Amino acid sequence: MLMKSMFWRSWCRRIVDGMALLGGVAATRSETDKHSAWHEYALFVGAAFQRMLADDKPAVKRFHTFFDDWSIRNSGGIPPSIIIRVWLDEEGGVARLDTVSVLEERQAITADLQQILTARPIDKRPPAGMPMPLLVRLWLTYRE
């Protein structure tokens, strides 16, 4: 317990970064504009997920505790990233979420992640015609 307490003090602030990845090459100016809007929205979604994963709710605390414990079990190593596929509805709500890659203890955090990211819609609707799913990479970084 003392080791865990020391660990908590050494890692002062948790930040979860999200990066939504979209691909594609534009052929025309309107295609370029469309892809630019998709990319901007993907970044917006990543920032929204970051805010959701920095909340004080019990599921968020369990999510962070899971990775803190993982780091302790693995000699202070930085947890690997989590890749998820996210389908958003017309209102910006998460309609479906699938984990693509995560630690071997997948069930331990998948339910919490699902609960966190589906609790409220994104504050902005997706652009018309935006392909789904979004591929999102989440990773934990710690700030002193």
mmCIF file of N, CA and C in Angstrom:
data_model
loop_
_atom_site.group_PDB
_atom_site.id
_atom_site.type_symbol
_atom_site.label_atom_id
_atom_site.label_comp_id
_atom_site.label_asym_id
_atom_site.label_seq_id
_atom_site.Cartn_x
_atom_site.Cartn_y
_atom_site.Cartn_z
ATOM 1 N N MET A 1 0.822 -1.190 0.000
ATOM 2 C CA MET A 1 0.000 0.000 0.000
ATOM 3 C C MET A 1 0.864 1.251 0.000
ATOM 4 N N LEU A 2 1.983 1.210 0.748
ATOM 5 C CA LEU A 2 2.892 2.351 0.790
ATOM 6 C C LEU A 2 3.460 2.621 -0.591
ATOM 7 N N MET A 3 3.810 1.548 -1.313
ATOM 8 C CA MET A 3 4.359 1.715 -2.663
ATOM 9 C C MET A 3 3.340 2.395 -3.571
ATOM 10 N N LYS A 4 2.079 1.991 -3.464
ATOM 11 C CA LYS A 4 1.043 2.596 -4.289
ATOM 12 C C LYS A 4 0.865 4.071 -3.941
ATOM 13 N N SER A 5 0.914 4.384 -2.651
ATOM 14 C CA SER A 5 0.793 5.771 -2.218
ATOM 15 C C SER A 5 1.946 6.610 -2.759
ATOM 16 N N MET A 6 3.151 6.066 -2.716
ATOM 17 C CA MET A 6 4.317 6.781 -3.256
ATOM 18 C C MET A 6 4.155 6.971 -4.759
ATOM 19 N N PHE A 7 3.643 5.958 -5.414
ATOM 20 C CA PHE A 7 3.436 6.042 -6.859
ATOM 21 C C PHE A 7 2.479 7.179 -7.197
ATOM 22 N N TRP A 8 1.379 7.268 -6.434
ATOM 23 C CA TRP A 8 0.391 8.323 -6.677
ATOM 24 C C TRP A 8 1.007 9.701 -6.520
ATOM 25 N N ARG A 9 1.851 9.872 -5.513
ATOM 26 C CA ARG A 9 2.474 11.182 -5.305
ATOM 27 C C ARG A 9 3.435 11.526 -6.425
ATOM 28 N N SER A 10 4.126 10.525 -6.962
ATOM 29 C CA SER A 10 5.118 10.813 -8.001
ATOM 30 C C SER A 10 4.475 11.154 -9.347
ATOM 31 N N TRP A 11 3.266 10.740 -9.536
ATOM 32 C CA TRP A 11 2.564 11.035 -10.789
ATOM 33 C C TRP A 11 1.418 11.987 -10.457
ATOM 34 N N CYS A 12 1.656 13.253 -10.559
ATOM 35 C CA CYS A 12 0.707 14.251 -10.050
ATOM 36 C C CYS A 12 -0.552 14.396 -10.888
ATOM 37 N N ARG A 13 -0.412 14.419 -12.169
ATOM 38 C CA ARG A 13 -1.587 14.728 -12.972
ATOM 39 C C ARG A 13 -1.681 13.780 -14.152
ATOM 40 N N ARG A 14 -2.858 13.237 -14.353
ATOM 41 C CA ARG A 14 -3.085 12.340 -15.486
ATOM 42 C C ARG A 14 -3.709 13.105 -16.634
ATOM 43 N N ILE A 15 -3.181 12.858 -17.784
ATOM 44 C CA ILE A 15 -3.752 13.432 -18.996
ATOM 45 C C ILE A 15 -3.972 12.280 -19.965
ATOM 46 N N VAL A 16 -5.131 12.205 -20.497
ATOM 47 C CA VAL A 16 -5.410 11.199 -21.506
ATOM 48 C C VAL A 16 -5.500 11.918 -22.829
ATOM 49 N N ASP A 17 -4.654 11.514 -23.735
ATOM 50 C CA ASP A 17 -4.660 12.131 -25.051
ATOM 51 C C ASP A 17 -5.420 11.238 -26.012
ATOM 52 N N GLY A 18 -6.186 11.830 -26.817
ATOM 53 C CA GLY A 18 -6.889 11.079 -27.843
ATOM 54 C C GLY A 18 -6.521 11.632 -29.196
ATOM 55 N N MET A 19 -6.300 10.748 -30.104
ATOM 56 C CA MET A 19 -6.029 11.192 -31.452
ATOM 57 C C MET A 19 -6.892 10.353 -32.382
ATOM 58 N N ALA A 20 -7.750 10.988 -33.090
ATOM 59 C CA ALA A 20 -8.572 10.263 -34.048
ATOM 60 C C ALA A 20 -7.839 10.283 -35.381
ATOM 61 N N LEU A 21 -7.767 9.149 -35.979
ATOM 62 C CA LEU A 21 -7.010 9.023 -37.211
ATOM 63 C C LEU A 21 -7.955 8.831 -38.388
ATOM 64 N N LEU A 22 -7.789 9.633 -39.383
ATOM 65 C CA LEU A 22 -8.559 9.483 -40.611
ATOM 66 C C LEU A 22 -7.598 9.496 -41.781
ATOM 67 N N GLY A 23 -7.870 8.712 -42.775
ATOM 68 C CA GLY A 23 -7.005 8.680 -43.947
ATOM 69 C C GLY A 23 -7.742 9.163 -45.167
ATOM 70 N N GLY A 24 -7.020 9.259 -46.260
ATOM 71 C CA GLY A 24 -7.646 9.644 -47.516
ATOM 72 C C GLY A 24 -6.865 10.711 -48.240
ATOM 73 N N VAL A 25 -6.916 10.670 -49.546
ATOM 74 C CA VAL A 25 -6.255 11.671 -50.376
ATOM 75 C C VAL A 25 -7.327 12.393 -51.164
ATOM 76 N N ALA A 26 -7.285 13.694 -51.147
ATOM 77 C CA ALA A 26 -8.305 14.489 -51.825
ATOM 78 C C ALA A 26 -7.984 14.620 -53.302
ATOM 79 N N ALA A 27 -9.026 14.540 -54.127
ATOM 80 C CA ALA A 27 -8.843 14.666 -55.568
ATOM 81 C C ALA A 27 -9.189 16.063 -56.057
ATOM 82 N N THR A 28 -10.172 16.700 -55.461
ATOM 83 C CA THR A 28 -10.591 18.030 -55.893
ATOM 84 C C THR A 28 -10.638 18.959 -54.692
ATOM 85 N N ARG A 29 -10.892 20.245 -54.963
ATOM 86 C CA ARG A 29 -10.958 21.224 -53.870
ATOM 87 C C ARG A 29 -12.089 20.883 -52.897
ATOM 88 N N SER A 30 -13.261 20.511 -53.404
ATOM 89 C CA SER A 30 -14.365 20.175 -52.500
ATOM 90 C C SER A 30 -14.038 18.925 -51.685
ATOM 91 N N GLU A 31 -13.340 17.990 -52.297
ATOM 92 C CA GLU A 31 -12.902 16.799 -51.568
ATOM 93 C C GLU A 31 -11.912 17.190 -50.476
ATOM 94 N N THR A 32 -11.010 18.111 -50.798
ATOM 95 C CA THR A 32 -10.040 18.586 -49.814
ATOM 96 C C THR A 32 -10.753 19.255 -48.652
ATOM 97 N N ASP A 33 -11.740 20.104 -48.951
ATOM 98 C CA ASP A 33 -12.508 20.770 -47.902
ATOM 99 C C ASP A 33 -13.243 19.756 -47.029
ATOM 100 N N LYS A 34 -13.823 18.746 -47.679
ATOM 101 C CA LYS A 34 -14.566 17.718 -46.950
ATOM 102 C C LYS A 34 -13.621 16.953 -46.016
ATOM 103 N N HIS A 35 -12.474 16.558 -46.539
ATOM 104 C CA HIS A 35 -11.519 15.811 -45.725
ATOM 105 C C HIS A 35 -10.966 16.674 -44.596
ATOM 106 N N SER A 36 -10.797 17.964 -44.871
ATOM 107 C CA SER A 36 -10.339 18.889 -43.835
ATOM 108 C C SER A 36 -11.374 18.975 -42.708
ATOM 109 N N ALA A 37 -12.643 19.050 -43.072
ATOM 110 C CA ALA A 37 -13.716 19.093 -42.069
ATOM 111 C C ALA A 37 -13.747 17.799 -41.263
ATOM 112 N N TRP A 38 -13.530 16.660 -41.923
ATOM 113 C CA TRP A 38 -13.501 15.376 -41.230
ATOM 114 C C TRP A 38 -12.338 15.332 -40.241
ATOM 115 N N HIS A 39 -11.185 15.798 -40.699
ATOM 116 C CA HIS A 39 -10.003 15.791 -39.840
ATOM 117 C C HIS A 39 -10.218 16.701 -38.624
ATOM 118 N N GLU A 40 -10.744 17.887 -38.858
ATOM 119 C CA GLU A 40 -11.017 18.813 -37.749
ATOM 120 C C GLU A 40 -12.001 18.198 -36.759
ATOM 121 N N TYR A 41 -13.015 17.525 -37.275
ATOM 122 C CA TYR A 41 -13.990 16.900 -36.387
ATOM 123 C C TYR A 41 -13.341 15.758 -35.596
ATOM 124 N N ALA A 42 -12.498 14.989 -36.254
ATOM 125 C CA ALA A 42 -11.808 13.899 -35.567
ATOM 126 C C ALA A 42 -10.964 14.443 -34.414
ATOM 127 N N LEU A 43 -10.293 15.552 -34.627
ATOM 128 C CA LEU A 43 -9.514 16.176 -33.555
ATOM 129 C C LEU A 43 -10.431 16.663 -32.433
ATOM 130 N N PHE A 44 -11.592 17.190 -32.812
ATOM 131 C CA PHE A 44 -12.581 17.643 -31.828
ATOM 132 C C PHE A 44 -13.054 16.465 -30.970
ATOM 133 N N VAL A 45 -13.304 15.331 -31.613
ATOM 134 C CA VAL A 45 -13.729 14.128 -30.890
ATOM 135 C C VAL A 45 -12.630 13.690 -29.922
ATOM 136 N N GLY A 46 -11.385 13.698 -30.395
ATOM 137 C CA GLY A 46 -10.267 13.336 -29.518
ATOM 138 C C GLY A 46 -10.201 14.222 -28.285
ATOM 139 N N ALA A 47 -10.382 15.526 -28.475
ATOM 140 C CA ALA A 47 -10.360 16.464 -27.344
ATOM 141 C C ALA A 47 -11.547 16.218 -26.405
ATOM 142 N N ALA A 48 -12.713 15.903 -26.974
ATOM 143 C CA ALA A 48 -13.896 15.614 -26.147
ATOM 144 C C ALA A 48 -13.661 14.359 -25.308
ATOM 145 N N PHE A 49 -13.077 13.323 -25.916
ATOM 146 C CA PHE A 49 -12.771 12.103 -25.170
ATOM 147 C C PHE A 49 -11.751 12.400 -24.070
ATOM 148 N N GLN A 50 -10.790 13.253 -24.372
ATOM 149 C CA GLN A 50 -9.791 13.623 -23.370
ATOM 150 C C GLN A 50 -10.471 14.243 -22.155
ATOM 151 N N ARG A 51 -11.420 15.138 -22.401
ATOM 152 C CA ARG A 51 -12.152 15.756 -21.286
ATOM 153 C C ARG A 51 -12.956 14.707 -20.510
ATOM 154 N N MET A 52 -13.600 13.795 -21.223
ATOM 155 C CA MET A 52 -14.396 12.757 -20.557
ATOM 156 C C MET A 52 -13.513 11.866 -19.681
ATOM 157 N N LEU A 53 -12.308 11.576 -20.165
ATOM 158 C CA LEU A 53 -11.404 10.688 -19.440
ATOM 159 C C LEU A 53 -10.610 11.413 -18.357
ATOM 160 N N ALA A 54 -10.842 12.698 -18.201
ATOM 161 C CA ALA A 54 -10.195 13.463 -17.133
ATOM 162 C C ALA A 54 -11.208 13.844 -16.061
ATOM 163 N N ASP A 55 -12.404 13.289 -16.148
ATOM 164 C CA ASP A 55 -13.490 13.591 -15.217
ATOM 165 C C ASP A 55 -13.228 12.950 -13.850
ATOM 166 N N ASP A 56 -14.070 13.250 -12.894
ATOM 167 C CA ASP A 56 -13.948 12.716 -11.535
ATOM 168 C C ASP A 56 -14.938 11.594 -11.237
ATOM 169 N N LYS A 57 -15.602 11.076 -12.243
ATOM 170 C CA LYS A 57 -16.618 10.041 -12.035
ATOM 171 C C LYS A 57 -15.968 8.709 -11.640
ATOM 172 N N PRO A 58 -16.721 7.845 -10.948
ATOM 173 C CA PRO A 58 -16.170 6.566 -10.490
ATOM 174 C C PRO A 58 -15.580 5.705 -11.615
ATOM 175 N N ALA A 59 -16.235 5.633 -12.762
ATOM 176 C CA ALA A 59 -15.707 4.818 -13.866
ATOM 177 C C ALA A 59 -14.362 5.357 -14.343
ATOM 178 N N VAL A 60 -14.213 6.675 -14.366
ATOM 179 C CA VAL A 60 -12.943 7.289 -14.779
ATOM 180 C C VAL A 60 -11.859 6.970 -13.757
ATOM 181 N N LYS A 61 -12.208 7.063 -12.485
ATOM 182 C CA LYS A 61 -11.230 6.746 -11.436
ATOM 183 C C LYS A 61 -10.784 5.290 -11.526
ATOM 184 N N ARG A 62 -11.733 4.363 -11.778
ATOM 185 C CA ARG A 62 -11.371 2.948 -11.934
ATOM 186 C C ARG A 62 -10.468 2.757 -13.142
ATOM 187 N N PHE A 63 -10.777 3.461 -14.237
ATOM 188 C CA PHE A 63 -9.986 3.378 -15.460
ATOM 189 C C PHE A 63 -8.541 3.796 -15.182
ATOM 190 N N HIS A 64 -8.370 4.926 -14.509
ATOM 191 C CA HIS A 64 -7.024 5.410 -14.192
ATOM 192 C C HIS A 64 -6.325 4.506 -13.176
ATOM 193 N N THR A 65 -7.068 4.016 -12.194
ATOM 194 C CA THR A 65 -6.485 3.115 -11.200
ATOM 195 C C THR A 65 -5.986 1.841 -11.862
ATOM 196 N N PHE A 66 -6.739 1.334 -12.834
ATOM 197 C CA PHE A 66 -6.315 0.140 -13.561
ATOM 198 C C PHE A 66 -4.937 0.358 -14.171
ATOM 199 N N PHE A 67 -4.736 1.508 -14.819
ATOM 200 C CA PHE A 67 -3.448 1.769 -15.461
ATOM 201 C C PHE A 67 -2.360 2.101 -14.452
ATOM 202 N N ASP A 68 -2.717 2.737 -13.360
ATOM 203 C CA ASP A 68 -1.733 2.972 -12.298
ATOM 204 C C ASP A 68 -1.245 1.633 -11.748
ATOM 205 N N ASP A 69 -2.182 0.722 -11.471
ATOM 206 C CA ASP A 69 -1.824 -0.606 -10.980
ATOM 207 C C ASP A 69 -1.001 -1.365 -12.009
ATOM 208 N N TRP A 70 -1.368 -1.239 -13.279
ATOM 209 C CA TRP A 70 -0.612 -1.894 -14.349
ATOM 210 C C TRP A 70 0.830 -1.404 -14.336
ATOM 211 N N SER A 71 1.019 -0.106 -14.191
ATOM 212 C CA SER A 71 2.352 0.476 -14.182
ATOM 213 C C SER A 71 3.166 -0.043 -13.000
ATOM 214 N N ILE A 72 2.533 -0.173 -11.835
ATOM 215 C CA ILE A 72 3.225 -0.708 -10.659
ATOM 216 C C ILE A 72 3.630 -2.158 -10.903
ATOM 217 N N ARG A 73 2.708 -2.966 -11.441
ATOM 218 C CA ARG A 73 3.005 -4.382 -11.714
ATOM 219 C C ARG A 73 4.110 -4.540 -12.745
ATOM 220 N N ASN A 74 4.269 -3.557 -13.601
ATOM 221 C CA ASN A 74 5.260 -3.643 -14.674
ATOM 222 C C ASN A 74 6.431 -2.689 -14.436
ATOM 223 N N SER A 75 6.826 -2.568 -13.190
ATOM 224 C CA SER A 75 8.005 -1.791 -12.780
ATOM 225 C C SER A 75 7.996 -0.357 -13.267
ATOM 226 N N GLY A 76 6.865 0.285 -13.189
ATOM 227 C CA GLY A 76 6.793 1.701 -13.544
ATOM 228 C C GLY A 76 6.723 1.976 -15.026
ATOM 229 N N GLY A 77 6.523 0.950 -15.827
ATOM 230 C CA GLY A 77 6.432 1.145 -17.274
ATOM 231 C C GLY A 77 5.211 1.953 -17.664
ATOM 232 N N ILE A 78 5.307 2.622 -18.767
ATOM 233 C CA ILE A 78 4.189 3.409 -19.278
ATOM 234 C C ILE A 78 3.218 2.460 -19.973
ATOM 235 N N PRO A 79 1.939 2.517 -19.636
ATOM 236 C CA PRO A 79 0.966 1.616 -20.260
ATOM 237 C C PRO A 79 0.893 1.831 -21.773
ATOM 238 N N PRO A 80 0.657 0.759 -22.514
ATOM 239 C CA PRO A 80 0.509 0.915 -23.961
ATOM 240 C C PRO A 80 -0.778 1.660 -24.297
ATOM 241 N N SER A 81 -0.857 2.116 -25.521
ATOM 242 C CA SER A 81 -2.058 2.833 -25.944
ATOM 243 C C SER A 81 -3.212 1.858 -26.151
ATOM 244 N N ILE A 82 -4.400 2.420 -26.178
ATOM 245 C CA ILE A 82 -5.616 1.663 -26.467
ATOM 246 C C ILE A 82 -6.150 2.205 -27.781
ATOM 247 N N ILE A 83 -6.472 1.323 -28.700
ATOM 248 C CA ILE A 83 -7.061 1.747 -29.970
ATOM 249 C C ILE A 83 -8.516 1.293 -29.973
ATOM 250 N N ILE A 84 -9.402 2.243 -30.266
ATOM 251 C CA ILE A 84 -10.831 1.935 -30.313
ATOM 252 C C ILE A 84 -11.419 2.402 -31.642
ATOM 253 N N ARG A 85 -12.471 1.725 -32.057
ATOM 254 C CA ARG A 85 -13.279 2.168 -33.203
ATOM 255 C C ARG A 85 -14.558 2.746 -32.626
ATOM 256 N N VAL A 86 -14.930 3.933 -33.111
ATOM 257 C CA VAL A 86 -16.096 4.636 -32.579
ATOM 258 C C VAL A 86 -17.029 5.016 -33.716
ATOM 259 N N TRP A 87 -18.284 4.613 -33.582
ATOM 260 C CA TRP A 87 -19.333 5.018 -34.509
ATOM 261 C C TRP A 87 -20.173 6.072 -33.808
ATOM 262 N N LEU A 88 -20.326 7.225 -34.427
ATOM 263 C CA LEU A 88 -21.134 8.301 -33.852
ATOM 264 C C LEU A 88 -22.446 8.411 -34.607
ATOM 265 N N ASP A 89 -23.520 8.740 -33.894
ATOM 266 C CA ASP A 89 -24.798 8.973 -34.561
ATOM 267 C C ASP A 89 -24.860 10.416 -35.059
ATOM 268 N N GLU A 90 -25.983 10.790 -35.656
ATOM 269 C CA GLU A 90 -26.135 12.125 -36.258
ATOM 270 C C GLU A 90 -26.026 13.245 -35.231
ATOM 271 N N GLU A 91 -26.318 12.939 -33.970
ATOM 272 C CA GLU A 91 -26.281 13.950 -32.911
ATOM 273 C C GLU A 91 -24.915 14.057 -32.241
ATOM 274 N N GLY A 92 -23.992 13.179 -32.603
ATOM 275 C CA GLY A 92 -22.675 13.189 -31.970
ATOM 276 C C GLY A 92 -22.559 12.232 -30.803
ATOM 277 N N GLY A 93 -23.587 11.418 -30.587
ATOM 278 C CA GLY A 93 -23.527 10.417 -29.522
ATOM 279 C C GLY A 93 -22.771 9.184 -29.989
ATOM 280 N N VAL A 94 -22.135 8.502 -29.075
ATOM 281 C CA VAL A 94 -21.427 7.269 -29.411
ATOM 282 C C VAL A 94 -22.463 6.167 -29.558
ATOM 283 N N ALA A 95 -22.656 5.707 -30.799
ATOM 284 C CA ALA A 95 -23.625 4.649 -31.079
ATOM 285 C C ALA A 95 -23.013 3.271 -30.828
ATOM 286 N N ARG A 96 -21.710 3.169 -31.077
ATOM 287 C CA ARG A 96 -21.017 1.885 -30.911
ATOM 288 C C ARG A 96 -19.550 2.173 -30.651
ATOM 289 N N LEU A 97 -18.938 1.319 -29.847
ATOM 290 C CA LEU A 97 -17.527 1.461 -29.518
ATOM 291 C C LEU A 97 -16.932 0.071 -29.408
ATOM 292 N N ASP A 98 -15.878 -0.198 -30.148
ATOM 293 C CA ASP A 98 -15.175 -1.481 -30.076
ATOM 294 C C ASP A 98 -13.714 -1.228 -29.760
ATOM 295 N N THR A 99 -13.158 -2.014 -28.839
ATOM 296 C CA THR A 99 -11.722 -1.914 -28.593
ATOM 297 C C THR A 99 -11.000 -2.782 -29.611
ATOM 298 N N VAL A 100 -9.949 -2.219 -30.196
ATOM 299 C CA VAL A 100 -9.158 -2.935 -31.186
ATOM 300 C C VAL A 100 -7.933 -3.529 -30.520
ATOM 301 N N SER A 101 -7.235 -2.726 -29.744
ATOM 302 C CA SER A 101 -6.070 -3.227 -29.024
ATOM 303 C C SER A 101 -6.055 -2.637 -27.632
ATOM 304 N N VAL A 102 -5.692 -3.463 -26.699
ATOM 305 C CA VAL A 102 -5.632 -3.050 -25.302
ATOM 306 C C VAL A 102 -4.792 -4.086 -24.579
ATOM 307 N N LEU A 103 -4.593 -3.895 -23.333
ATOM 308 C CA LEU A 103 -3.841 -4.857 -22.539
ATOM 309 C C LEU A 103 -4.556 -6.199 -22.508
ATOM 310 N N GLU A 104 -3.840 -7.223 -22.059
ATOM 311 C CA GLU A 104 -4.434 -8.553 -21.988
ATOM 312 C C GLU A 104 -5.624 -8.613 -21.032
ATOM 313 N N GLU A 105 -5.706 -7.694 -20.092
ATOM 314 C CA GLU A 105 -6.815 -7.663 -19.137
ATOM 315 C C GLU A 105 -7.989 -6.866 -19.707
ATOM 316 N N ARG A 106 -8.355 -7.115 -20.931
ATOM 317 C CA ARG A 106 -9.339 -6.333 -21.679
ATOM 318 C C ARG A 106 -10.655 -6.119 -20.933
ATOM 319 N N GLN A 107 -11.244 -7.163 -20.381
ATOM 320 C CA GLN A 107 -12.555 -7.024 -19.732
ATOM 321 C C GLN A 107 -12.521 -6.067 -18.547
ATOM 322 N N ALA A 108 -11.388 -5.964 -17.899
ATOM 323 C CA ALA A 108 -11.296 -5.131 -16.701
ATOM 324 C C ALA A 108 -11.546 -3.658 -16.984
ATOM 325 N N ILE A 109 -11.256 -3.188 -18.186
ATOM 326 C CA ILE A 109 -11.433 -1.755 -18.455
ATOM 327 C C ILE A 109 -12.413 -1.444 -19.572
ATOM 328 N N THR A 110 -12.758 -2.426 -20.388
ATOM 329 C CA THR A 110 -13.641 -2.164 -21.521
ATOM 330 C C THR A 110 -14.997 -1.622 -21.074
ATOM 331 N N ALA A 111 -15.570 -2.206 -20.043
ATOM 332 C CA ALA A 111 -16.886 -1.743 -19.569
ATOM 333 C C ALA A 111 -16.809 -0.309 -19.056
ATOM 334 N N ASP A 112 -15.745 0.013 -18.318
ATOM 335 C CA ASP A 112 -15.591 1.387 -17.832
ATOM 336 C C ASP A 112 -15.392 2.356 -18.987
ATOM 337 N N LEU A 113 -14.566 1.984 -19.946
ATOM 338 C CA LEU A 113 -14.329 2.853 -21.102
ATOM 339 C C LEU A 113 -15.627 3.091 -21.864
ATOM 340 N N GLN A 114 -16.400 2.037 -22.058
ATOM 341 C CA GLN A 114 -17.700 2.148 -22.726
ATOM 342 C C GLN A 114 -18.612 3.108 -21.957
ATOM 343 N N GLN A 115 -18.672 2.948 -20.649
ATOM 344 C CA GLN A 115 -19.524 3.800 -19.813
ATOM 345 C C GLN A 115 -19.078 5.259 -19.883
ATOM 346 N N ILE A 116 -17.784 5.497 -19.850
ATOM 347 C CA ILE A 116 -17.252 6.866 -19.859
ATOM 348 C C ILE A 116 -17.565 7.569 -21.177
ATOM 349 N N LEU A 117 -17.274 6.905 -22.290
ATOM 350 C CA LEU A 117 -17.371 7.561 -23.596
ATOM 351 C C LEU A 117 -18.786 7.604 -24.163
ATOM 352 N N THR A 118 -19.703 6.834 -23.583
ATOM 353 C CA THR A 118 -21.088 6.877 -24.066
ATOM 354 C C THR A 118 -22.003 7.660 -23.127
ATOM 355 N N ALA A 119 -21.458 8.198 -22.050
ATOM 356 C CA ALA A 119 -22.273 8.892 -21.045
ATOM 357 C C ALA A 119 -22.954 10.141 -21.589
ATOM 358 N N ARG A 120 -22.297 10.828 -22.487
ATOM 359 C CA ARG A 120 -22.899 12.046 -23.059
ATOM 360 C C ARG A 120 -22.396 12.213 -24.488
ATOM 361 N N PRO A 121 -23.184 12.882 -25.327
ATOM 362 C CA PRO A 121 -22.760 13.056 -26.721
ATOM 363 C C PRO A 121 -21.637 14.080 -26.846
ATOM 364 N N ILE A 122 -20.945 13.997 -27.967
ATOM 365 C CA ILE A 122 -19.957 15.011 -28.324
ATOM 366 C C ILE A 122 -20.750 16.297 -28.559
ATOM 367 N N ASP A 123 -20.194 17.438 -28.221
ATOM 368 C CA ASP A 123 -20.923 18.713 -28.310
ATOM 369 C C ASP A 123 -21.081 19.243 -29.730
ATOM 370 N N LYS A 124 -20.763 18.449 -30.698
ATOM 371 C CA LYS A 124 -20.809 18.903 -32.090
ATOM 372 C C LYS A 124 -21.198 17.713 -32.963
ATOM 373 N N ARG A 125 -22.060 17.962 -33.930
ATOM 374 C CA ARG A 125 -22.487 16.888 -34.834
ATOM 375 C C ARG A 125 -21.382 16.576 -35.847
ATOM 376 N N PRO A 126 -21.300 15.316 -36.284
ATOM 377 C CA PRO A 126 -20.308 14.997 -37.312
ATOM 378 C C PRO A 126 -20.675 15.649 -38.643
ATOM 379 N N PRO A 127 -19.676 16.004 -39.450
ATOM 380 C CA PRO A 127 -19.961 16.573 -40.770
ATOM 381 C C PRO A 127 -20.717 15.564 -41.635
ATOM 382 N N ALA A 128 -21.517 16.071 -42.537
ATOM 383 C CA ALA A 128 -22.288 15.209 -43.441
ATOM 384 C C ALA A 128 -21.350 14.307 -44.233
ATOM 385 N N GLY A 129 -21.720 13.051 -44.338
ATOM 386 C CA GLY A 129 -20.969 12.098 -45.145
ATOM 387 C C GLY A 129 -19.690 11.590 -44.515
ATOM 388 N N MET A 130 -19.439 11.942 -43.283
ATOM 389 C CA MET A 130 -18.204 11.502 -42.630
ATOM 390 C C MET A 130 -18.235 9.991 -42.443
ATOM 391 N N PRO A 131 -17.193 9.308 -42.929
ATOM 392 C CA PRO A 131 -17.174 7.851 -42.800
ATOM 393 C C PRO A 131 -16.968 7.428 -41.347
ATOM 394 N N MET A 132 -17.631 6.360 -40.982
ATOM 395 C CA MET A 132 -17.490 5.781 -39.646
ATOM 396 C C MET A 132 -17.021 4.346 -39.821
ATOM 397 N N PRO A 133 -16.291 3.803 -38.915
ATOM 398 C CA PRO A 133 -15.971 4.343 -37.604
ATOM 399 C C PRO A 133 -14.750 5.255 -37.631
ATOM 400 N N LEU A 134 -14.616 6.046 -36.573
ATOM 401 C CA LEU A 134 -13.380 6.772 -36.322
ATOM 402 C C LEU A 134 -12.442 5.798 -35.623
ATOM 403 N N LEU A 135 -11.196 5.845 -35.971
ATOM 404 C CA LEU A 135 -10.183 5.046 -35.291
ATOM 405 C C LEU A 135 -9.481 5.986 -34.320
ATOM 406 N N VAL A 136 -9.580 5.695 -33.032
ATOM 407 C CA VAL A 136 -9.078 6.596 -31.995
ATOM 408 C C VAL A 136 -8.024 5.875 -31.163
ATOM 409 N N ARG A 137 -6.912 6.541 -30.956
ATOM 410 C CA ARG A 137 -5.856 5.995 -30.099
ATOM 411 C C ARG A 137 -5.832 6.800 -28.806
ATOM 412 N N LEU A 138 -5.932 6.101 -27.696
ATOM 413 C CA LEU A 138 -5.878 6.727 -26.374
ATOM 414 C C LEU A 138 -4.617 6.252 -25.672
ATOM 415 N N TRP A 139 -3.926 7.178 -25.034
ATOM 416 C CA TRP A 139 -2.802 6.779 -24.210
ATOM 417 C C TRP A 139 -2.725 7.693 -23.007
ATOM 418 N N LEU A 140 -2.140 7.165 -21.951
ATOM 419 C CA LEU A 140 -1.996 7.929 -20.715
ATOM 420 C C LEU A 140 -0.606 8.529 -20.662
ATOM 421 N N THR A 141 -0.550 9.789 -20.316
ATOM 422 C CA THR A 141 0.730 10.424 -20.024
ATOM 423 C C THR A 141 0.587 11.094 -18.671
ATOM 424 N N TYR A 142 1.665 11.248 -17.985
ATOM 425 C CA TYR A 142 1.645 11.820 -16.646
ATOM 426 C C TYR A 142 2.456 13.098 -16.635
ATOM 427 N N ARG A 143 1.918 14.097 -15.953
ATOM 428 C CA ARG A 143 2.629 15.368 -15.802
ATOM 429 C C ARG A 143 2.997 15.550 -14.347
ATOM 430 N N GLU A 144 4.174 16.067 -14.123
ATOM 431 C CA GLU A 144 4.638 16.372 -12.754
ATOM 432 C C GLU A 144 3.926 17.588 -12.235
#
